[in-house]
Tab-separated table of C-alpha atoms in Angstrom:
chain	number	residue	atom	x	y	z
A	203	MET	CA	50.450	-39.378	32.743
A	204	ALA	CA	50.564	-42.373	30.391
A	205	LEU	CA	53.330	-44.814	30.695
A	206	ARG	CA	54.971	-47.738	28.942
A	207	ARG	CA	56.329	-50.871	30.080
A	208	PRO	CA	59.063	-52.537	28.202
A	209	SER	CA	58.433	-55.597	26.066
A	210	ASP	CA	59.806	-58.500	27.986
A	211	THR	CA	62.057	-60.599	25.674
A	212	ARG	CA	64.034	-63.862	26.017
A	213	ALA	CA	66.787	-65.258	24.100
A	214	GLU	CA	66.295	-68.812	22.907
A	215	SER	CA	68.678	-70.798	21.559
A	216	ASP	CA	68.412	-73.970	19.341
A	217	GLU	CA	71.814	-75.484	19.561
A	218	ARG	CA	71.846	-78.920	20.267
A	219	ARG	CA	74.661	-81.207	21.346
A	220	PRO	CA	75.100	-84.183	19.039
A	221	HIS	CA	76.978	-85.882	22.072
A	222	PRO	CA	75.753	-84.722	25.497
A	223	PRO	CA	78.331	-85.172	28.292
A	224	ALA	CA	77.501	-88.316	30.601
A	225	ARG	CA	77.087	-86.204	33.567
A	226	THR	CA	75.043	-82.793	33.891
A	227	TRP	CA	76.501	-80.396	36.794
A	228	GLN	CA	73.936	-77.738	38.125
A	229	ALA	CA	74.866	-74.948	39.914
A	230	ALA	CA	73.457	-74.852	43.542
A	231	PRO	CA	70.551	-72.103	43.930
A	232	MET	CA	71.784	-68.677	45.166
A	233	ALA	CA	70.672	-68.264	48.783
A	234	THR	CA	68.322	-65.486	49.003
A	235	TRP	CA	69.666	-62.469	51.480
A	236	GLY	CA	67.566	-61.522	54.865
A	237	PRO	CA	65.707	-58.630	55.578
A	238	GLU	CA	68.705	-56.432	57.043
A	239	GLN	CA	71.049	-56.884	53.770
A	240	ASP	CA	68.320	-56.510	51.335
A	241	MET	CA	67.552	-53.372	53.044
A	242	ALA	CA	71.107	-52.082	53.109
A	243	LEU	CA	71.372	-53.124	49.518
A	244	ARG	CA	68.474	-50.697	48.731
A	245	ARG	CA	70.078	-47.862	50.651
A	246	ALA	CA	73.285	-48.215	48.799
A	247	ALA	CA	72.055	-48.574	45.486
A	248	MET	CA	69.788	-44.997	46.095
A	249	ALA	CA	72.767	-43.319	47.507
A	250	TRP	CA	75.068	-44.632	44.532
A	251	LEU	CA	72.146	-43.109	42.189
A	252	THR	CA	72.174	-39.719	44.193
A	253	VAL	CA	75.709	-39.301	43.441
A	254	ARG	CA	75.385	-40.766	39.823
A	255	THR	CA	72.709	-38.036	39.097
A	256	ASN	CA	73.833	-35.159	40.660
A	257	ASP	CA	71.160	-35.266	43.710
A	258	GLY	CA	68.589	-36.077	41.084
A	259	LEU	CA	69.246	-33.319	38.846
A	260	ASP	CA	70.512	-35.370	35.770
A	261	SER	CA	69.414	-38.438	34.205
A	262	ILE	CA	71.769	-41.698	33.690
A	263	HIS	CA	72.170	-43.896	30.808
A	264	SER	CA	71.133	-47.787	31.131
A	265	GLU	CA	74.792	-48.727	30.564
A	266	GLU	CA	76.013	-46.880	33.772
A	267	LEU	CA	73.112	-48.851	35.728
A	268	ARG	CA	75.350	-52.009	35.234
A	269	ASP	CA	78.080	-50.671	37.285
A	270	PHE	CA	76.556	-50.779	40.805
A	271	GLU	CA	78.472	-52.926	43.214
A	272	PHE	CA	77.472	-53.911	46.771
A	273	GLU	CA	79.928	-55.872	49.338
A	274	GLY	CA	82.016	-56.920	46.344
A	275	ARG	CA	79.097	-58.106	44.420
A	276	ASN	CA	77.985	-56.696	40.923
A	277	VAL	CA	74.229	-56.093	41.164
A	278	PRO	CA	72.922	-54.071	38.179
A	279	LEU	CA	69.842	-51.941	39.011
A	280	MET	CA	68.121	-52.575	35.690
A	281	ASP	CA	67.242	-55.835	33.796
A	282	ALA	CA	68.382	-55.618	30.325
A	283	GLN	CA	64.996	-57.382	28.787
A	284	ARG	CA	62.535	-56.760	31.917
A	285	GLY	CA	60.745	-54.174	33.334
A	286	ILE	CA	61.004	-55.756	36.657
A	287	ARG	CA	64.419	-56.173	38.340
A	288	LYS	CA	64.454	-58.766	41.161
A	289	PRO	CA	68.146	-59.791	41.990
A	290	ALA	CA	68.663	-63.393	42.461
A	291	VAL	CA	69.615	-62.912	45.974
A	292	LEU	CA	66.464	-61.009	46.728
A	293	ASP	CA	62.855	-62.242	47.207
A	294	ALA	CA	61.197	-58.982	46.471
A	295	ALA	CA	61.816	-56.571	43.584
A	296	LEU	CA	64.338	-53.954	43.552
A	297	SER	CA	63.358	-51.734	40.527
A	298	ILE	CA	60.681	-50.795	38.188
A	299	ARG	CA	60.983	-49.470	34.828
A	300	THR	CA	58.906	-47.559	32.326
A	301	VAL	CA	60.630	-47.105	28.738
A	302	TYR	CA	60.986	-43.818	26.798
A	303	GLN	CA	58.241	-43.622	24.199
A	304	PRO	CA	58.744	-41.205	21.683
A	305	GLU	CA	56.020	-38.749	20.821
A	306	GLY	CA	52.986	-40.068	19.298
A	307	ALA	CA	53.820	-43.587	19.771
A	308	THR	CA	51.176	-46.106	21.231
A	309	ARG	CA	51.361	-47.374	24.391
A	310	PRO	CA	50.634	-51.033	24.897
A	311	TYR	CA	50.981	-50.402	28.864
A	312	GLU	CA	48.792	-47.732	30.133
A	313	ASP	CA	50.210	-46.649	33.584
A	314	SER	CA	48.269	-43.802	35.140
A	315	GLN	CA	47.327	-41.257	37.604
A	316	GLY	CA	44.316	-42.565	39.623
A	317	PRO	CA	41.516	-40.275	40.909
A	318	ASP	CA	43.342	-40.333	44.454
A	319	GLY	CA	46.513	-38.878	42.934
A	320	PHE	CA	48.346	-41.941	43.029
A	321	ILE	CA	49.925	-43.547	39.899
A	322	ARG	CA	49.179	-47.038	38.894
A	323	TYR	CA	52.080	-49.448	37.859
A	324	LYS	CA	50.694	-52.318	35.570
A	325	TRP	CA	51.454	-55.934	36.136
A	326	ARG	CA	53.755	-57.752	33.828
A	327	GLY	CA	50.913	-59.431	31.615
A	328	ASP	CA	47.679	-60.392	32.837
A	329	ASP	CA	48.742	-63.196	35.357
A	330	GLY	CA	48.910	-62.340	38.970
A	331	ASP	CA	51.168	-65.293	39.617
A	332	HIS	CA	53.743	-64.646	37.141
A	333	PRO	CA	56.861	-64.487	39.153
A	334	GLU	CA	57.585	-60.665	38.582
A	335	ASN	CA	54.317	-60.044	39.726
A	336	ARG	CA	54.696	-62.160	42.798
A	337	ALA	CA	58.268	-60.129	43.338
A	338	LEU	CA	56.271	-56.700	43.201
A	339	ARG	CA	53.806	-58.135	45.699
A	340	ALA	CA	56.289	-59.233	48.055
A	341	ALA	CA	57.754	-55.514	47.902
A	342	MET	CA	54.262	-54.187	48.602
A	343	GLU	CA	53.547	-56.479	51.731
A	344	ARG	CA	57.038	-56.126	53.018
A	345	GLY	CA	56.879	-52.222	52.642
A	346	LEU	CA	60.203	-51.964	50.851
A	347	PRO	CA	61.270	-49.001	49.056
A	348	LEU	CA	61.849	-49.323	45.136
A	349	ILE	CA	63.554	-47.290	42.524
A	350	TRP	CA	61.370	-46.607	39.663
A	351	PHE	CA	63.520	-45.908	36.204
A	352	PHE	CA	61.304	-43.775	33.772
A	353	GLY	CA	62.534	-43.448	30.417
A	354	VAL	CA	63.625	-39.864	29.281
A	355	GLY	CA	65.120	-41.111	26.055
A	356	PRO	CA	66.686	-43.926	24.131
A	357	GLY	CA	69.024	-45.662	26.741
A	358	ARG	CA	68.424	-42.695	29.035
A	359	TYR	CA	66.344	-43.019	32.189
A	360	GLN	CA	65.310	-40.679	35.325
A	361	PRO	CA	65.585	-42.638	38.517
A	362	ILE	CA	62.507	-41.794	41.300
A	363	PHE	CA	63.025	-43.062	44.602
A	364	PRO	CA	62.112	-44.219	47.167
A	365	VAL	CA	58.644	-45.307	45.876
A	366	PHE	CA	56.466	-47.924	47.516
A	367	PHE	CA	53.842	-50.037	46.487
A	368	ILE	CA	50.968	-49.667	48.992
A	369	ALA	CA	47.878	-51.106	47.523
A	370	GLU	CA	47.203	-53.761	44.511
A	371	GLU	CA	43.834	-53.368	42.293
A	372	PRO	CA	43.522	-56.968	40.535
A	373	GLN	CA	40.780	-56.199	38.764
A	374	GLN	CA	42.696	-53.612	37.008
A	375	HIS	CA	45.875	-55.704	36.650
A	376	GLN	CA	48.129	-52.598	38.634
A	377	PHE	CA	49.589	-52.083	41.531
A	378	VAL	CA	49.113	-48.516	43.400
A	379	VAL	CA	52.481	-46.381	43.655
A	380	ALA	CA	53.429	-43.665	46.202
A	381	HIS	CA	56.147	-41.454	46.841
A	382	GLU	CA	57.747	-41.570	50.134
A	383	GLN	CA	56.458	-38.070	51.007
A	384	THR	CA	52.626	-39.326	50.426
A	385	LEU	CA	52.976	-42.616	52.224
A	386	GLY	CA	50.037	-43.245	54.959
A	387	LEU	CA	47.934	-39.923	53.943
A	388	THR	CA	45.019	-42.033	52.701
A	389	ARG	CA	43.894	-45.289	51.394
A	390	PRO	CA	43.348	-46.261	47.557
A	391	ASP	CA	39.922	-47.702	48.257
A	392	SER	CA	38.616	-44.768	50.543
A	393	PRO	CA	37.430	-41.530	50.128
A	394	VAL	CA	39.915	-39.075	49.645
A	395	GLU	CA	39.831	-35.631	51.254
A	396	GLU	CA	40.158	-32.617	49.083
A	397	HIS	CA	43.228	-31.268	50.964
A	398	VAL	CA	44.776	-34.640	51.055
A	399	LEU	CA	44.152	-34.908	47.035
A	400	ARG	CA	45.854	-31.371	46.594
A	401	TYR	CA	48.588	-32.565	48.600
A	402	VAL	CA	49.290	-35.954	46.794
A	403	LEU	CA	48.963	-34.439	43.580
A	404	ARG	CA	51.111	-31.734	44.250
A	405	GLU	CA	54.008	-34.042	45.581
A	406	THR	CA	53.652	-36.255	42.834
A	407	ARG	CA	53.848	-33.663	40.132
A	408	GLN	CA	56.629	-32.292	42.143
A	409	ARG	CA	58.746	-35.834	42.970
A	410	VAL	CA	57.576	-37.694	40.140
A	411	HIS	CA	56.237	-35.700	36.778
A	412	GLN	CA	58.855	-32.642	36.976
A	413	PRO	CA	61.887	-34.703	37.319
A	414	VAL	CA	60.852	-36.709	34.403
A	415	PHE	CA	60.066	-33.928	32.624
A	416	ARG	CA	63.186	-31.587	33.161
A	417	ALA	CA	65.329	-35.082	32.279
A	418	THR	CA	63.436	-35.517	28.895
A	419	VAL	CA	63.830	-31.499	27.870
A	420	MET	CA	67.495	-31.503	28.881
A	421	ARG	CA	68.162	-34.522	26.951
A	422	ALA	CA	66.183	-33.283	23.729
A	423	TYR	CA	68.154	-29.929	24.164
A	424	ASN	CA	71.806	-31.611	24.799
A	425	THR	CA	71.810	-29.659	28.231
A	426	GLN	CA	72.062	-26.178	26.476
A	427	CYS	CA	69.776	-23.122	26.660
A	428	ALA	CA	67.386	-22.638	23.837
A	429	VAL	CA	67.816	-19.003	23.756
A	430	CYS	CA	71.839	-18.431	24.818
A	431	ALA	CA	73.191	-22.127	24.204
A	432	LEU	CA	74.681	-22.063	27.963
A	433	ARG	CA	75.920	-25.513	28.880
A	434	HIS	CA	75.942	-25.617	32.583
A	435	GLY	CA	73.304	-27.789	34.045
A	436	GLN	CA	72.859	-26.439	37.157
A	437	LEU	CA	72.017	-23.228	35.737
A	438	LEU	CA	69.573	-24.516	33.332
A	439	ASP	CA	65.630	-25.135	33.865
A	440	ALA	CA	63.323	-27.114	32.238
A	441	ALA	CA	60.516	-24.243	31.508
A	442	HIS	CA	57.047	-25.155	30.289
A	443	ILE	CA	55.837	-23.373	27.280
A	444	VAL	CA	52.332	-23.166	28.563
A	445	ALA	CA	51.967	-23.583	32.427
A	446	ASP	CA	51.141	-26.750	33.877
A	447	SER	CA	48.013	-25.139	35.088
A	448	HIS	CA	46.648	-24.671	31.742
A	449	ASP	CA	44.307	-27.208	30.148
A	450	ARG	CA	46.929	-27.915	27.184
A	451	GLY	CA	50.106	-27.857	29.845
A	452	ILE	CA	50.980	-31.193	29.920
A	453	ALA	CA	54.687	-32.290	30.675
A	454	SER	CA	55.815	-33.447	27.131
A	455	VAL	CA	58.943	-32.272	25.446
A	456	ARG	CA	57.118	-30.362	23.128
A	457	ASN	CA	55.436	-28.340	25.765
A	458	GLY	CA	59.162	-27.616	26.955
A	459	LEU	CA	62.047	-25.522	26.519
A	460	ALA	CA	65.658	-25.787	28.064
A	461	LEU	CA	66.444	-22.189	29.244
A	462	CYS	CA	68.988	-20.861	31.561
A	463	LYS	CA	67.513	-19.072	34.689
A	464	ILE	CA	67.801	-16.027	33.472
A	465	HIS	CA	66.039	-16.290	30.344
A	466	HIS	CA	63.505	-18.798	31.935
A	467	ALA	CA	62.552	-15.769	34.460
A	468	ALA	CA	62.146	-13.272	31.584
A	469	PHE	CA	60.285	-15.630	29.586
A	470	ASP	CA	57.671	-16.264	32.552
A	471	ALA	CA	57.673	-12.595	33.209
A	472	ASN	CA	56.929	-11.765	29.930
A	473	ILE	CA	60.052	-9.879	29.111
A	474	LEU	CA	61.201	-12.475	26.659
A	475	GLY	CA	58.633	-13.699	24.067
A	476	ILE	CA	59.325	-16.700	21.646
A	477	ARG	CA	57.144	-16.411	18.136
A	478	PRO	CA	55.930	-19.698	16.615
A	479	ASP	CA	58.728	-19.253	14.002
A	480	LEU	CA	61.161	-20.090	17.031
A	481	VAL	CA	62.439	-16.297	16.524
A	482	VAL	CA	62.933	-14.306	19.905
A	483	GLN	CA	61.385	-11.055	20.979
A	484	ILE	CA	61.883	-8.710	23.737
A	485	ARG	CA	59.466	-6.269	25.216
A	486	ALA	CA	59.800	-3.113	23.870
A	487	ASP	CA	59.896	-1.101	26.905
A	488	LEU	CA	63.362	-3.267	27.828
A	489	LEU	CA	64.934	-2.663	24.271
A	490	GLU	CA	64.809	1.236	25.132
A	491	GLU	CA	66.043	0.573	28.809
A	492	ILE	CA	69.512	1.166	29.600
A	493	ASP	CA	71.540	-0.876	32.358
A	494	GLY	CA	74.529	-3.300	32.623
A	495	PRO	CA	75.690	-5.820	30.246
A	496	MET	CA	73.360	-8.443	31.393
A	497	LEU	CA	70.162	-6.451	29.777
A	498	GLU	CA	72.496	-5.404	26.782
A	499	HIS	CA	73.819	-8.686	25.617
A	500	GLY	CA	71.936	-11.299	27.597
A	501	LEU	CA	68.228	-9.990	26.675
A	502	LYS	CA	68.344	-7.090	23.950
A	503	ALA	CA	70.842	-8.778	21.853
A	504	ARG	CA	68.633	-11.838	21.510
A	505	HIS	CA	65.937	-9.786	19.823
A	506	ASN	CA	64.677	-10.932	16.661
A	507	GLN	CA	67.181	-13.720	16.839
A	508	ARG	CA	66.085	-17.269	16.292
A	509	LEU	CA	66.541	-19.918	18.934
A	510	MET	CA	70.268	-20.941	19.500
A	511	VAL	CA	69.405	-24.638	20.304
A	512	LEU	CA	66.866	-26.849	19.193
A	513	PRO	CA	66.301	-30.599	19.477
A	514	ARG	CA	67.730	-32.746	16.670
A	515	ALA	CA	64.542	-34.668	16.093
A	516	ARG	CA	61.726	-32.172	14.415
A	517	SER	CA	59.043	-34.334	16.223
A	518	GLU	CA	60.444	-32.848	19.594
A	519	TYR	CA	60.644	-29.389	18.501
A	520	PRO	CA	58.382	-26.736	20.374
A	521	ASP	CA	54.842	-27.014	19.599
A	522	PRO	CA	53.711	-23.996	17.536
A	523	ALA	CA	50.451	-23.902	18.786
A	524	LEU	CA	51.380	-23.790	22.120
A	525	LEU	CA	53.871	-21.013	21.312
A	526	GLU	CA	51.410	-19.103	19.785
A	527	ILE	CA	49.240	-19.436	22.953
A	528	GLU	CA	51.806	-17.974	25.061
A	529	PHE	CA	53.132	-15.398	22.784
A	530	ASP	CA	49.717	-13.992	22.715
A	531	ARG	CA	50.054	-13.588	26.438
A	532	PHE	CA	53.568	-11.736	25.500
A	533	ARG	CA	51.969	-9.284	23.230
A	534	GLN	CA	49.076	-8.527	25.571
A	535	VAL	CA	51.568	-7.655	28.398
A	536	GLY	CA	53.672	-5.909	26.051
């Protein structure tokens, strides 16, 4: 899973005062909080995100991340210009970010999954002593939980939490990231037993890849079913066109469809197929069957109809080659 770090930018001013004041005042440095207050802030931030994202079902806009408050103090959860967020009151990083990358764009940072199943998060630059890398290292050494914001569209992020840095690989300029469910299973520098590796891969897919995939697909389809345009997010799934167990079953928006639970189940069961030209087909025996209104209006009425909802960007349309693979399976069953 290749991911990208946002570019670090700084606003620089060339303004000069022609007559500088005789006395320059400097604000006193803000004291950092102790461990208890630090942990209380992290717990409060994660509880706030749980509510704001409908228990992780929805993504969140970067503007909303400025609204979080703790003990009467505004504490933005994401830095507007940096990928690593360390509030002045903390001595360790609070959150990390991977920005959205459109399909086919180059990725200057290659965060990826290692052979042990754990994801790697790249340093900021190549200087291990950079303040932001020190902030990440401090979080690792103290075993602190972090929030990982994955970009799923322009300005939209899927928060994954809590995650932990469990090791550092200085030669590769990266940290090793684990979700809470995989903590303590193995060390990145030790052999990984096959059953442990399977578990780590499964948990990483369920806790990280799938929520990001869902949020990306829901954003692309405006939280509507592609087949029937149903808008209720709690009744929608992000369906893979080609299963993630397939060689080409990557977690990409072009391998995804937003489908209501009925049409997702019908798609997986080869009751409903989608041709590469984006036209819905219903299995022949179902077209002859007489049943209630769901079969009549929810399935049979969609036969030979074009998908009702598609992404605005053609670059995010379903991949015709992947639709062809799945439609071949539909034809064989039918």
